[in-house]
mmCIF file with all atom_site columns, C-alpha atoms and ligand atoms in Angstrom:
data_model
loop_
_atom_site.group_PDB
_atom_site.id
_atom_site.type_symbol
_atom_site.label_atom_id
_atom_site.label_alt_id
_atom_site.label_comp_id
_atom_site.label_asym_id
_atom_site.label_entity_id
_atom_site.label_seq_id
_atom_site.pdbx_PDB_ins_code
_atom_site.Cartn_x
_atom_site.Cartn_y
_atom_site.Cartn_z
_atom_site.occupancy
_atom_site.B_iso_or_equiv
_atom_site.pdbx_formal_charge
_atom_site.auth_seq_id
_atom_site.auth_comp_id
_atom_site.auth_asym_id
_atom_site.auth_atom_id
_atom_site.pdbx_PDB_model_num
ATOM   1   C CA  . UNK A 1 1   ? 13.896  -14.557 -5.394  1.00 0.00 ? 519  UNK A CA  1
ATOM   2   C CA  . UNK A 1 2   ? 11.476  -12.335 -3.250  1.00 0.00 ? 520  UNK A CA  1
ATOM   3   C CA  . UNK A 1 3   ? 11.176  -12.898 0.471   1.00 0.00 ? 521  UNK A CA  1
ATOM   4   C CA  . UNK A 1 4   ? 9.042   -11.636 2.870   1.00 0.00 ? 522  UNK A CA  1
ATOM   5   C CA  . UNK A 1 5   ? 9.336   -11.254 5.810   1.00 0.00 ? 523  UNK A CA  1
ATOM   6   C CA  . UNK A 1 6   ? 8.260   -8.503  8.896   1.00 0.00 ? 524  UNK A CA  1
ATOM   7   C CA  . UNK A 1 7   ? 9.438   -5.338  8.771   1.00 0.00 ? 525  UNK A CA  1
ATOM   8   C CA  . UNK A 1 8   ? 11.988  -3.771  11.547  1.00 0.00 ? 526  UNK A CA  1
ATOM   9   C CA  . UNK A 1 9   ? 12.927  -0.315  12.883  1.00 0.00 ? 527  UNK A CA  1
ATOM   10  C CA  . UNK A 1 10  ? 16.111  -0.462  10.751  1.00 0.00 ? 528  UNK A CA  1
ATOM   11  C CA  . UNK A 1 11  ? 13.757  -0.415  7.534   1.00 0.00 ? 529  UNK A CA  1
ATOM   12  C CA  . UNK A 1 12  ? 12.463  2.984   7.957   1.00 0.00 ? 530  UNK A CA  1
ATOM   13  C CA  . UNK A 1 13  ? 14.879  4.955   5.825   1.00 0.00 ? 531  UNK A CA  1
ATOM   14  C CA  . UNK A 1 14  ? 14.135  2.187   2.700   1.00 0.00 ? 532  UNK A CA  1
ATOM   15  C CA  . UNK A 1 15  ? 10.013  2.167   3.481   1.00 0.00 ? 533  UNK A CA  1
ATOM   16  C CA  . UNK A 1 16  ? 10.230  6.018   3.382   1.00 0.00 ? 534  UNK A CA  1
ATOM   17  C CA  . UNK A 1 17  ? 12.154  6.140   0.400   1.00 0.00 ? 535  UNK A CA  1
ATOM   18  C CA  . UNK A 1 18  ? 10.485  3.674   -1.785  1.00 0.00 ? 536  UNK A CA  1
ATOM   19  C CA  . UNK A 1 19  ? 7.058   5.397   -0.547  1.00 0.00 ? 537  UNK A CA  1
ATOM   20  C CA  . UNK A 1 20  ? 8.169   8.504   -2.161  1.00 0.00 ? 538  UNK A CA  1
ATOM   21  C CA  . UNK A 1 21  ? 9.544   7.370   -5.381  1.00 0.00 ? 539  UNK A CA  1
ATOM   22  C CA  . UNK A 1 22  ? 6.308   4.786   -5.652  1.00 0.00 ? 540  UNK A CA  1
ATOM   23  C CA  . UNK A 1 23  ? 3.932   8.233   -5.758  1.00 0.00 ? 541  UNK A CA  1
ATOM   24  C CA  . UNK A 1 24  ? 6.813   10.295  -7.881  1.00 0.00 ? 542  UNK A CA  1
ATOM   25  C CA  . UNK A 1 25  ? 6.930   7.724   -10.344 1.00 0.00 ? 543  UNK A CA  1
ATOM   26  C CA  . UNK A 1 26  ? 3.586   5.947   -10.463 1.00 0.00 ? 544  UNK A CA  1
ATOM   27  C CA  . UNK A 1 27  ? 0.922   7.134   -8.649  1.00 0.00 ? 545  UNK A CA  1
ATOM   28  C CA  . UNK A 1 28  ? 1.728   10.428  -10.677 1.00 0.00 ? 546  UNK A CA  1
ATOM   29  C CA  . UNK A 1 29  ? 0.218   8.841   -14.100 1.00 0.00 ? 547  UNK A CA  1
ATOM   30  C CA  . UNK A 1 30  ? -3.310  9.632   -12.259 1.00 0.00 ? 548  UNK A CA  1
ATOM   31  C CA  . UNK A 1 31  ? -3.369  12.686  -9.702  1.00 0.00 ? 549  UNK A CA  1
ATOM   32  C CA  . UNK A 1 32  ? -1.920  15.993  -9.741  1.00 0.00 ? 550  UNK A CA  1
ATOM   33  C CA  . UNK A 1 33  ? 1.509   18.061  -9.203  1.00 0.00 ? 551  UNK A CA  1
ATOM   34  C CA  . UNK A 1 34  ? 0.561   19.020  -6.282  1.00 0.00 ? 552  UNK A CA  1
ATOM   35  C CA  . UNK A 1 35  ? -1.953  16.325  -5.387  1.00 0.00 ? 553  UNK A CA  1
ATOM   36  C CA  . UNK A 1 36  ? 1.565   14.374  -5.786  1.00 0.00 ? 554  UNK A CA  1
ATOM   37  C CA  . UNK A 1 37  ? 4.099   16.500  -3.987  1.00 0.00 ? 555  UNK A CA  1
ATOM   38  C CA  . UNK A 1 38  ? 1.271   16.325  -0.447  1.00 0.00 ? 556  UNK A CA  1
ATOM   39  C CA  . UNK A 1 39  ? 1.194   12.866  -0.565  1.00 0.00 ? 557  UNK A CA  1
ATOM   40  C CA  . UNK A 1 40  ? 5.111   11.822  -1.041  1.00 0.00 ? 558  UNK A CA  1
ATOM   41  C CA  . UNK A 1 41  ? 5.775   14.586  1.913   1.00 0.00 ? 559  UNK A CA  1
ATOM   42  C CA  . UNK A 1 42  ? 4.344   11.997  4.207   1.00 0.00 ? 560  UNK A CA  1
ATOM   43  C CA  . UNK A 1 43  ? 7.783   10.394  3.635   1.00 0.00 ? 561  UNK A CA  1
ATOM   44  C CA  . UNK A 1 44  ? 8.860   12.563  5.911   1.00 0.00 ? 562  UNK A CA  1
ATOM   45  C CA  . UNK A 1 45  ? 7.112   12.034  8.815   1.00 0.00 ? 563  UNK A CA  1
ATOM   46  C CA  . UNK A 1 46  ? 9.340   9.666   10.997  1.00 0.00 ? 564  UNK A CA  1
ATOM   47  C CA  . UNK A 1 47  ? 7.321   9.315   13.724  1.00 0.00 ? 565  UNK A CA  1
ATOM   48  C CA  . UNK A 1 48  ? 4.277   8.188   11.643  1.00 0.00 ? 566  UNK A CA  1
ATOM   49  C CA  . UNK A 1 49  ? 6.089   5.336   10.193  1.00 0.00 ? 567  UNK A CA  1
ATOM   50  C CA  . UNK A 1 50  ? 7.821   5.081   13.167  1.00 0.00 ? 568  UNK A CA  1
ATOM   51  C CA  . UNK A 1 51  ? 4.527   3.970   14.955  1.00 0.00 ? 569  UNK A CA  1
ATOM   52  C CA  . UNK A 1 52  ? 2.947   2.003   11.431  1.00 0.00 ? 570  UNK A CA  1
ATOM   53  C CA  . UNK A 1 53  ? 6.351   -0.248  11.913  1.00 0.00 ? 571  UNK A CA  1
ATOM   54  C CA  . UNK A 1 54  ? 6.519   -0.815  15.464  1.00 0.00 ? 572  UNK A CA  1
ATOM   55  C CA  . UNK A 1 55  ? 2.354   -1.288  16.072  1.00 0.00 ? 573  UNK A CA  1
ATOM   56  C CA  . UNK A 1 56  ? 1.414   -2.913  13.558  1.00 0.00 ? 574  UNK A CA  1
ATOM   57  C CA  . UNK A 1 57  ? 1.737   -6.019  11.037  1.00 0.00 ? 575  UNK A CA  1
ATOM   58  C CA  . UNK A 1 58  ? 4.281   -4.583  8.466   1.00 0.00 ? 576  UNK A CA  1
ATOM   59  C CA  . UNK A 1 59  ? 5.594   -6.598  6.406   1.00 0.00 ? 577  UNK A CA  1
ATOM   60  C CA  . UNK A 1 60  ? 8.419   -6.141  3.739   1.00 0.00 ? 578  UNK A CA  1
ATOM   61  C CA  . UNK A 1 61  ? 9.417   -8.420  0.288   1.00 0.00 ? 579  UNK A CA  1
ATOM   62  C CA  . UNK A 1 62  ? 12.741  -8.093  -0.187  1.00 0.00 ? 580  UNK A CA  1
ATOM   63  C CA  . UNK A 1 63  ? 15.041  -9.340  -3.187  1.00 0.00 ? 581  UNK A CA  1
ATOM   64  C CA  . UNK A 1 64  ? 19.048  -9.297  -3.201  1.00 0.00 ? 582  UNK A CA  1
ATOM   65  C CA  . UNK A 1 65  ? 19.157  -7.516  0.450   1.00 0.00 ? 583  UNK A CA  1
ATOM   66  C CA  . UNK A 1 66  ? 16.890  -4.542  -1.459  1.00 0.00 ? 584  UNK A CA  1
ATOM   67  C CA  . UNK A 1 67  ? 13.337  -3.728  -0.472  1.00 0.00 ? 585  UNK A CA  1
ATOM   68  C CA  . UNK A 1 68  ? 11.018  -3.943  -3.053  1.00 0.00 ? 586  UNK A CA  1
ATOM   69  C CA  . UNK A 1 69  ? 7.451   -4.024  -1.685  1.00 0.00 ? 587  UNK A CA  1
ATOM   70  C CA  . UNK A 1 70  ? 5.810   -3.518  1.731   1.00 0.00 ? 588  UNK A CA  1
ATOM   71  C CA  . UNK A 1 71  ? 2.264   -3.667  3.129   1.00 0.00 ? 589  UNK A CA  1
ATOM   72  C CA  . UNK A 1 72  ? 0.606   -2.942  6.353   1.00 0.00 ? 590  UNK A CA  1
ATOM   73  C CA  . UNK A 1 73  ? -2.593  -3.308  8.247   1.00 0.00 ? 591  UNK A CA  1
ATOM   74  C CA  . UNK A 1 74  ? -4.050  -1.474  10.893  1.00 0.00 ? 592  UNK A CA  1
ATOM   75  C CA  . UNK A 1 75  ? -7.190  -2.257  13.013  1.00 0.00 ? 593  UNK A CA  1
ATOM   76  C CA  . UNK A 1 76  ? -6.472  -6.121  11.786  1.00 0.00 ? 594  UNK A CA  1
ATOM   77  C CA  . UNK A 1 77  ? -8.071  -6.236  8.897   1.00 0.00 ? 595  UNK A CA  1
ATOM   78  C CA  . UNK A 1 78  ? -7.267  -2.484  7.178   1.00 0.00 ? 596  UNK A CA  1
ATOM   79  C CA  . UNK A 1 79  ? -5.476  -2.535  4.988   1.00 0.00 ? 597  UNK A CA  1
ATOM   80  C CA  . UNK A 1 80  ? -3.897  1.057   5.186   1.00 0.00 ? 598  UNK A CA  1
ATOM   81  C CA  . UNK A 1 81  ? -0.678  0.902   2.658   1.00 0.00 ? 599  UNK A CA  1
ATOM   82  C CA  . UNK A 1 82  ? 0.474   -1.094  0.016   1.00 0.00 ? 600  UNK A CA  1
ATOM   83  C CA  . UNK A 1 83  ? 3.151   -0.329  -2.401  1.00 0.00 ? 601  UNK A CA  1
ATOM   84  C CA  . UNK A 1 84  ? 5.971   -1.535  -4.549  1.00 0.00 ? 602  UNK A CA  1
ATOM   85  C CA  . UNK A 1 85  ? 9.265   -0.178  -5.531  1.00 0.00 ? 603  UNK A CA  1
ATOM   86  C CA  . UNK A 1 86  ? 8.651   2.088   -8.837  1.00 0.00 ? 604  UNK A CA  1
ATOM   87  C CA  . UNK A 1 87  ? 11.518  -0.419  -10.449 1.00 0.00 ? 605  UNK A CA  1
ATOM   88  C CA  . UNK A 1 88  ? 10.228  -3.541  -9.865  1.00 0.00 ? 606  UNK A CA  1
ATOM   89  C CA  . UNK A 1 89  ? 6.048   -2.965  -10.909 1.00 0.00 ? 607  UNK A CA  1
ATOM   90  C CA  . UNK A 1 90  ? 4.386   -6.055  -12.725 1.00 0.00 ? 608  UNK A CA  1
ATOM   91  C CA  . UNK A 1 91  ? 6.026   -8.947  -11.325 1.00 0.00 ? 609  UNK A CA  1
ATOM   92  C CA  . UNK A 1 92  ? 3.693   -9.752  -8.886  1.00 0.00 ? 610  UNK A CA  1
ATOM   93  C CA  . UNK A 1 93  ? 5.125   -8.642  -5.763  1.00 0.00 ? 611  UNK A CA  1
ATOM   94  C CA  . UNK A 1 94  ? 2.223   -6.964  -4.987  1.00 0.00 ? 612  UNK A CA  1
ATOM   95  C CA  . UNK A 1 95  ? 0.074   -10.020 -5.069  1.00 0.00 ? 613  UNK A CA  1
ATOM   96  C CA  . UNK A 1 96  ? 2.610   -12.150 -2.893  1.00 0.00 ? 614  UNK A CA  1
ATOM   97  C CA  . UNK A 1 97  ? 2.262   -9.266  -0.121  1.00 0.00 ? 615  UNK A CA  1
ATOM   98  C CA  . UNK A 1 98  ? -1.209  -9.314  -0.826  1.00 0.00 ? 616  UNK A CA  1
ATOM   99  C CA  . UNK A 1 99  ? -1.583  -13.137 -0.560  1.00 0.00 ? 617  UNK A CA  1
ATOM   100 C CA  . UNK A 1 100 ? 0.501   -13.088 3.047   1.00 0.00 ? 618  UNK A CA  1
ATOM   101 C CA  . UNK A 1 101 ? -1.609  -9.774  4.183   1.00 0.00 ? 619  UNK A CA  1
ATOM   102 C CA  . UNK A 1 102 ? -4.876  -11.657 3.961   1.00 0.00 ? 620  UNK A CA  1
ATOM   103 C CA  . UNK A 1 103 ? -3.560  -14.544 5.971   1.00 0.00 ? 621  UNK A CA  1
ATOM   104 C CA  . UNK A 1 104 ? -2.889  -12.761 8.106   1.00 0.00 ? 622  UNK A CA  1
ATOM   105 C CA  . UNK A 1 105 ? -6.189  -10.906 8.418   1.00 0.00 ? 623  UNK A CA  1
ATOM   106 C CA  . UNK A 1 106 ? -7.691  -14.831 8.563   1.00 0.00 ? 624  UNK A CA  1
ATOM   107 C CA  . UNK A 1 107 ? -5.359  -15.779 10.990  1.00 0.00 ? 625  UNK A CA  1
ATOM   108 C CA  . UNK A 1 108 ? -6.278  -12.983 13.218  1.00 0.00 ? 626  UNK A CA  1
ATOM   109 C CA  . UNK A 1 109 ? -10.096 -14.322 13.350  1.00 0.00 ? 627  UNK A CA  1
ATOM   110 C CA  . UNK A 1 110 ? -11.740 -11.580 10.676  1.00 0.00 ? 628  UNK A CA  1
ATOM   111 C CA  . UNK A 1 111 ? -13.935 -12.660 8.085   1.00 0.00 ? 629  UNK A CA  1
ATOM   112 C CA  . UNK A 1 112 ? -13.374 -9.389  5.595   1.00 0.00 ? 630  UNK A CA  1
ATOM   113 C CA  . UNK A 1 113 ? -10.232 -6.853  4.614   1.00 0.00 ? 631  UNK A CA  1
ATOM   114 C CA  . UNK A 1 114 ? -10.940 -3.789  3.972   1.00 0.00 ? 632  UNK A CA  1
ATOM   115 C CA  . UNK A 1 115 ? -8.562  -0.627  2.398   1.00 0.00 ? 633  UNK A CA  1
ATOM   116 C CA  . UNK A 1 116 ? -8.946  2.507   0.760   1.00 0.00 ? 634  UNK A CA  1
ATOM   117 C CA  . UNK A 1 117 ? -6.834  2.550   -2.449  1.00 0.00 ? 635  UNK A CA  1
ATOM   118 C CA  . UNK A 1 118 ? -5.765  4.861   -5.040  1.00 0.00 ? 636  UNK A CA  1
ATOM   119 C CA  . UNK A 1 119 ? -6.921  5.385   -8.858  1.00 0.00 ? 637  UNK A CA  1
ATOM   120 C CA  . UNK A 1 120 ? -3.841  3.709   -9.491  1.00 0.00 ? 638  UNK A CA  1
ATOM   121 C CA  . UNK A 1 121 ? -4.430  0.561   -7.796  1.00 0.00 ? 639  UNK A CA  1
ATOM   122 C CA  . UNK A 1 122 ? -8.082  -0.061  -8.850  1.00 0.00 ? 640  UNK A CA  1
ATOM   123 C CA  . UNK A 1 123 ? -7.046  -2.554  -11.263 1.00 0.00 ? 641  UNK A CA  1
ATOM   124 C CA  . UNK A 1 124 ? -5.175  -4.290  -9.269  1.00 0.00 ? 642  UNK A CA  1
ATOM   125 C CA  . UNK A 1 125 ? -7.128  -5.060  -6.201  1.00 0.00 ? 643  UNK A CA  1
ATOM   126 C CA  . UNK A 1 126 ? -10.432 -5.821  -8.919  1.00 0.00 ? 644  UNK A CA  1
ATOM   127 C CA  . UNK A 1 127 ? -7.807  -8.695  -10.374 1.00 0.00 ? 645  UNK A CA  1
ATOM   128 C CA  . UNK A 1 128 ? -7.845  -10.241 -6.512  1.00 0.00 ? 646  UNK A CA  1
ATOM   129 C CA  . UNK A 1 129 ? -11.837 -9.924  -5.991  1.00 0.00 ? 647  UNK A CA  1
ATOM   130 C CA  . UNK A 1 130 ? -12.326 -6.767  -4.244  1.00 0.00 ? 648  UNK A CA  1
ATOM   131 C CA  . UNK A 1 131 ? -15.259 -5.122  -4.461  1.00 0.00 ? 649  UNK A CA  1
ATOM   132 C CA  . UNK A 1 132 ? -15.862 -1.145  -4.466  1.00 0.00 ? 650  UNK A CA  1
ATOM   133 C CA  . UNK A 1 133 ? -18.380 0.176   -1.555  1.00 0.00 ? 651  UNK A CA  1
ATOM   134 C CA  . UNK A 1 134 ? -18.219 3.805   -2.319  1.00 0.00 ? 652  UNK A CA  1
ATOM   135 C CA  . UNK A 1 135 ? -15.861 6.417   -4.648  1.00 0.00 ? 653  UNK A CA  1
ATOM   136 C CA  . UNK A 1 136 ? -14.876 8.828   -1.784  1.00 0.00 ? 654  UNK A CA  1
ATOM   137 C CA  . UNK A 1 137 ? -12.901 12.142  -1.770  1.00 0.00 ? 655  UNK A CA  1
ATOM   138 C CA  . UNK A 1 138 ? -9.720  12.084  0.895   1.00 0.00 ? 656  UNK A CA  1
ATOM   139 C CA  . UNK A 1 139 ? -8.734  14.976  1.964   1.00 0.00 ? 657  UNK A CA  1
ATOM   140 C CA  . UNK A 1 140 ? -4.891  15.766  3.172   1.00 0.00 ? 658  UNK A CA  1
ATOM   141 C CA  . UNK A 1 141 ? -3.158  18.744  3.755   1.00 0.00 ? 659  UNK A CA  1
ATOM   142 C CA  . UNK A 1 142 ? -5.225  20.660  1.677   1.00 0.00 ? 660  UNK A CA  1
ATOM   143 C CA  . UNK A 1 143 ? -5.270  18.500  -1.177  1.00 0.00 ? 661  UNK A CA  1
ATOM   144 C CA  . UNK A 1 144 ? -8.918  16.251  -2.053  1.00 0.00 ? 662  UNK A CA  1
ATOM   145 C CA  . UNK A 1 145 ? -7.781  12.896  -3.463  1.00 0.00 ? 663  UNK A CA  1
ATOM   146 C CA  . UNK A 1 146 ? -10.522 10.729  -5.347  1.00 0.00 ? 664  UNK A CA  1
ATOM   147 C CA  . UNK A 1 147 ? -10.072 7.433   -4.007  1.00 0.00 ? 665  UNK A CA  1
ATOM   148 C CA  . UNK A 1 148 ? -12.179 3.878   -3.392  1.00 0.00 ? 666  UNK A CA  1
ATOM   149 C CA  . UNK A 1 149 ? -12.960 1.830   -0.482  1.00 0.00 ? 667  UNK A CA  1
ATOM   150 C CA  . UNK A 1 150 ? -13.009 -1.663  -0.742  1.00 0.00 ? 668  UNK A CA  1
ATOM   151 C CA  . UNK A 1 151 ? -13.508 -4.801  0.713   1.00 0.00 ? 669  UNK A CA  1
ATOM   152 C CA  . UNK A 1 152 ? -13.646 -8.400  0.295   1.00 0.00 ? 670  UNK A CA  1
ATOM   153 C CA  . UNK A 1 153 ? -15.030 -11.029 2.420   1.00 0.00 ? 671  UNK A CA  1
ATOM   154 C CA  . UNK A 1 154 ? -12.447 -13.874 2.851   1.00 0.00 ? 672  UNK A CA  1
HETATM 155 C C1  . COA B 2 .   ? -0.932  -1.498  -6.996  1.00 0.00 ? 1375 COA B C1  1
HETATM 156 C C2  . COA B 2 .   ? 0.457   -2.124  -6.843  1.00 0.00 ? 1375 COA B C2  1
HETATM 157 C C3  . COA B 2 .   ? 0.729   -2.355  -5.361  1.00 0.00 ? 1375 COA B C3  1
HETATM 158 C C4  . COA B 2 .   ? 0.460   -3.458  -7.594  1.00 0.00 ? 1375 COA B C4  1
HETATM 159 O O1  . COA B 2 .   ? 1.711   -4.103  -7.383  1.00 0.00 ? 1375 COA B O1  1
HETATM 160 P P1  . COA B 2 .   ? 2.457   -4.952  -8.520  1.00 0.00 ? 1375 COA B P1  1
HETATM 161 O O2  . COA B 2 .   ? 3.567   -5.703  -7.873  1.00 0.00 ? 1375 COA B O2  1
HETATM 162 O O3  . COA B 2 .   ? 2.831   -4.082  -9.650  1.00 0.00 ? 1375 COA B O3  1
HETATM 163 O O4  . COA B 2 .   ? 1.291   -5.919  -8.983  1.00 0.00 ? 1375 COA B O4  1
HETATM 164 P P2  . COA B 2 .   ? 1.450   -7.446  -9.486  1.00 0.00 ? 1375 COA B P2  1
HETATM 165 O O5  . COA B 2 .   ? 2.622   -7.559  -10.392 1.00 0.00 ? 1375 COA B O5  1
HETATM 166 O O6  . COA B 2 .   ? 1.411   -8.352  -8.314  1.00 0.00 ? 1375 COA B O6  1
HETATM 167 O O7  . COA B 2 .   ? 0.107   -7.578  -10.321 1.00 0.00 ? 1375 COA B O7  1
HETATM 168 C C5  . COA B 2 .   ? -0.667  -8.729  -10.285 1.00 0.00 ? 1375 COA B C5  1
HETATM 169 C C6  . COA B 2 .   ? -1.806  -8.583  -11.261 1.00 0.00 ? 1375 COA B C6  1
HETATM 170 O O8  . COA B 2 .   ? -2.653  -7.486  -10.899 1.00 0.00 ? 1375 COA B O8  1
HETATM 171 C C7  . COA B 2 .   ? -3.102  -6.825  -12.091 1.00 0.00 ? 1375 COA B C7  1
HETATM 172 N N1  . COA B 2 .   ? -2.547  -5.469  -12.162 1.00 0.00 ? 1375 COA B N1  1
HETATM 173 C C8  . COA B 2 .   ? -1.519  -4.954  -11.464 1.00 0.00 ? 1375 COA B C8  1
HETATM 174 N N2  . COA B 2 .   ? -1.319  -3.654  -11.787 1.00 0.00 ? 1375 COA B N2  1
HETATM 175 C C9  . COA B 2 .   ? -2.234  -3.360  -12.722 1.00 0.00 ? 1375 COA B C9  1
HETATM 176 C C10 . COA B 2 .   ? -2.528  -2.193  -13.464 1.00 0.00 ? 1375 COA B C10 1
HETATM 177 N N3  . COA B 2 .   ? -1.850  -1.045  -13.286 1.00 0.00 ? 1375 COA B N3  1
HETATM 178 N N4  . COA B 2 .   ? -3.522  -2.230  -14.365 1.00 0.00 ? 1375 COA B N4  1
HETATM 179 C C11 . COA B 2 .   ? -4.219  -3.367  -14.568 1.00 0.00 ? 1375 COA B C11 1
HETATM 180 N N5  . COA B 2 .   ? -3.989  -4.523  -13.887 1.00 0.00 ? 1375 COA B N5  1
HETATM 181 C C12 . COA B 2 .   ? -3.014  -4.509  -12.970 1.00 0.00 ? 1375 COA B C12 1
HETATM 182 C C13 . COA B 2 .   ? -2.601  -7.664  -13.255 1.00 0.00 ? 1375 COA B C13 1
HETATM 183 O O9  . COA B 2 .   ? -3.538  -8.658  -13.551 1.00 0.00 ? 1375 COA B O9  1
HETATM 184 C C14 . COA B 2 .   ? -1.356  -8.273  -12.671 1.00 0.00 ? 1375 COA B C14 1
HETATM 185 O O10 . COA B 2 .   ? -0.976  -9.472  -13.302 1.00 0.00 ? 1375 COA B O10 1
HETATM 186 P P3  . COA B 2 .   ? -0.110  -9.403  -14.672 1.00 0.00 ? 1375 COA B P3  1
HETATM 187 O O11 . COA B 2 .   ? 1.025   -8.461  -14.442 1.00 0.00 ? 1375 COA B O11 1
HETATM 188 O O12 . COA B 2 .   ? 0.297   -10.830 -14.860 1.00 0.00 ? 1375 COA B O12 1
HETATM 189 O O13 . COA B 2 .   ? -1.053  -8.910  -15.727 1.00 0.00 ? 1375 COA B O13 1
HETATM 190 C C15 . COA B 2 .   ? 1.566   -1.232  -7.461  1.00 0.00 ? 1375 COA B C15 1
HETATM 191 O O14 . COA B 2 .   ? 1.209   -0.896  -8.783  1.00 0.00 ? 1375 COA B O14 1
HETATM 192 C C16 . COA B 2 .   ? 1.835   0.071   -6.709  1.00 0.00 ? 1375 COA B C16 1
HETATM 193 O O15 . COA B 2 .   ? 2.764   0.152   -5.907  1.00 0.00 ? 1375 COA B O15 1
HETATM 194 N N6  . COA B 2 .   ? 1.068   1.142   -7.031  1.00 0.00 ? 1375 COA B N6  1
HETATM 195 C C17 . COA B 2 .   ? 1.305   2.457   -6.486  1.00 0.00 ? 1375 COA B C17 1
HETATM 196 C C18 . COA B 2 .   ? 0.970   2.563   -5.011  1.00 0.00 ? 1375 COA B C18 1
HETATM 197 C C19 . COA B 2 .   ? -0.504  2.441   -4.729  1.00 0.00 ? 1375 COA B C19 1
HETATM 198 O O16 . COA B 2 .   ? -1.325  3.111   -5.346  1.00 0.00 ? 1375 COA B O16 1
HETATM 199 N N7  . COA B 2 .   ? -0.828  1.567   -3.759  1.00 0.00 ? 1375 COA B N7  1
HETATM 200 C C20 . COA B 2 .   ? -2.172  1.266   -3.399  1.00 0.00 ? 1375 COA B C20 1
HETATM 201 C C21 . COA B 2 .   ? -2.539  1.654   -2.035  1.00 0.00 ? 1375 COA B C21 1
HETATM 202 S S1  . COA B 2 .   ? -2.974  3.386   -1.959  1.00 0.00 ? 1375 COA B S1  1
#
């Protein structure tokens, strides 16, 4: 049984956690060592996800008292991270938080959602209708990440 439900301060250590196992485990099928090892350090930055939880609409899914999924938006209707637990991939926990992201997004009077998403999720957001506006290269510590924007008008 997965619940969602909005994430709280007390969630940090799990978000963090599952972040960094998420791009260890899965992201890792389609970028580099190193591309890798820059992007799961962002773990570590407390006060980032310190601010993503406390301004923002973060939500969490959650299944026997164990997160398993989270998703948050930022400007309303960015989507700026989605991922799920490296254990518990395919079982459509990433379309529930999907489904209750874009309510919210509706709710909130916007008539699109937009993200920028990894190789790895490509597949996953063209399943739910999202279209590609441009391939773009990200760059982070370093590090240039090929990755898509997207968008889909709700
Ligand atoms: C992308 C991600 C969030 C999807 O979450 P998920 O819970 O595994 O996805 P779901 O089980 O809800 O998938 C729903 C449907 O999307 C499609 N889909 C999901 N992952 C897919 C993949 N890797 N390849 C092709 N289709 C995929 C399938 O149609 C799937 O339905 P099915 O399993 O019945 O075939 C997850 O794979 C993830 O955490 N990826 C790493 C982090 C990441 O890159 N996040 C993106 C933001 S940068």
């Amino acid at each position: 049984m997965i619940e969602i439900r909005e994430a709280v301060i007390n969630d940090l250590p799990e978000i963090t956690s599952l972040f960094r196992n998420t791009i260890l485990h899965i992201n890792s099928k389609h970028y580099t060592e190193n591309q890798i090892a820059v992007w799961a350090s962002g773990a570590d930055n407390e006060k980032k996800w310190t601010a993503r939880i406390t301004k923002n609409y973060f939500i969490v899914a959650e299944a026997n008292n164990t997160i398993v999924g989270f998703a948050y938006l930022t400007q309303g209707n960015y989507l700026d991270g989605l991922f799920v637990h490296k254990d518990y991939q395919r079982q459509g926990i990433g379309a529930k938080l999907l489904r209750v992201i874009e309510s919210q997004v509706i709710m909130a009077g916007f008539k699109e959602i937009k993200s920028d998403v990894s190789k790895t999720a490509l597949p996953f957001f063209d399943d739910y209708y999202y279209e590609v506006e441009k391939k773009q290269m990200k760059h982070l510590k370093g590090e240039v990440f090929e990755n898509y924007i997207i968008y889909r008008t709700l």
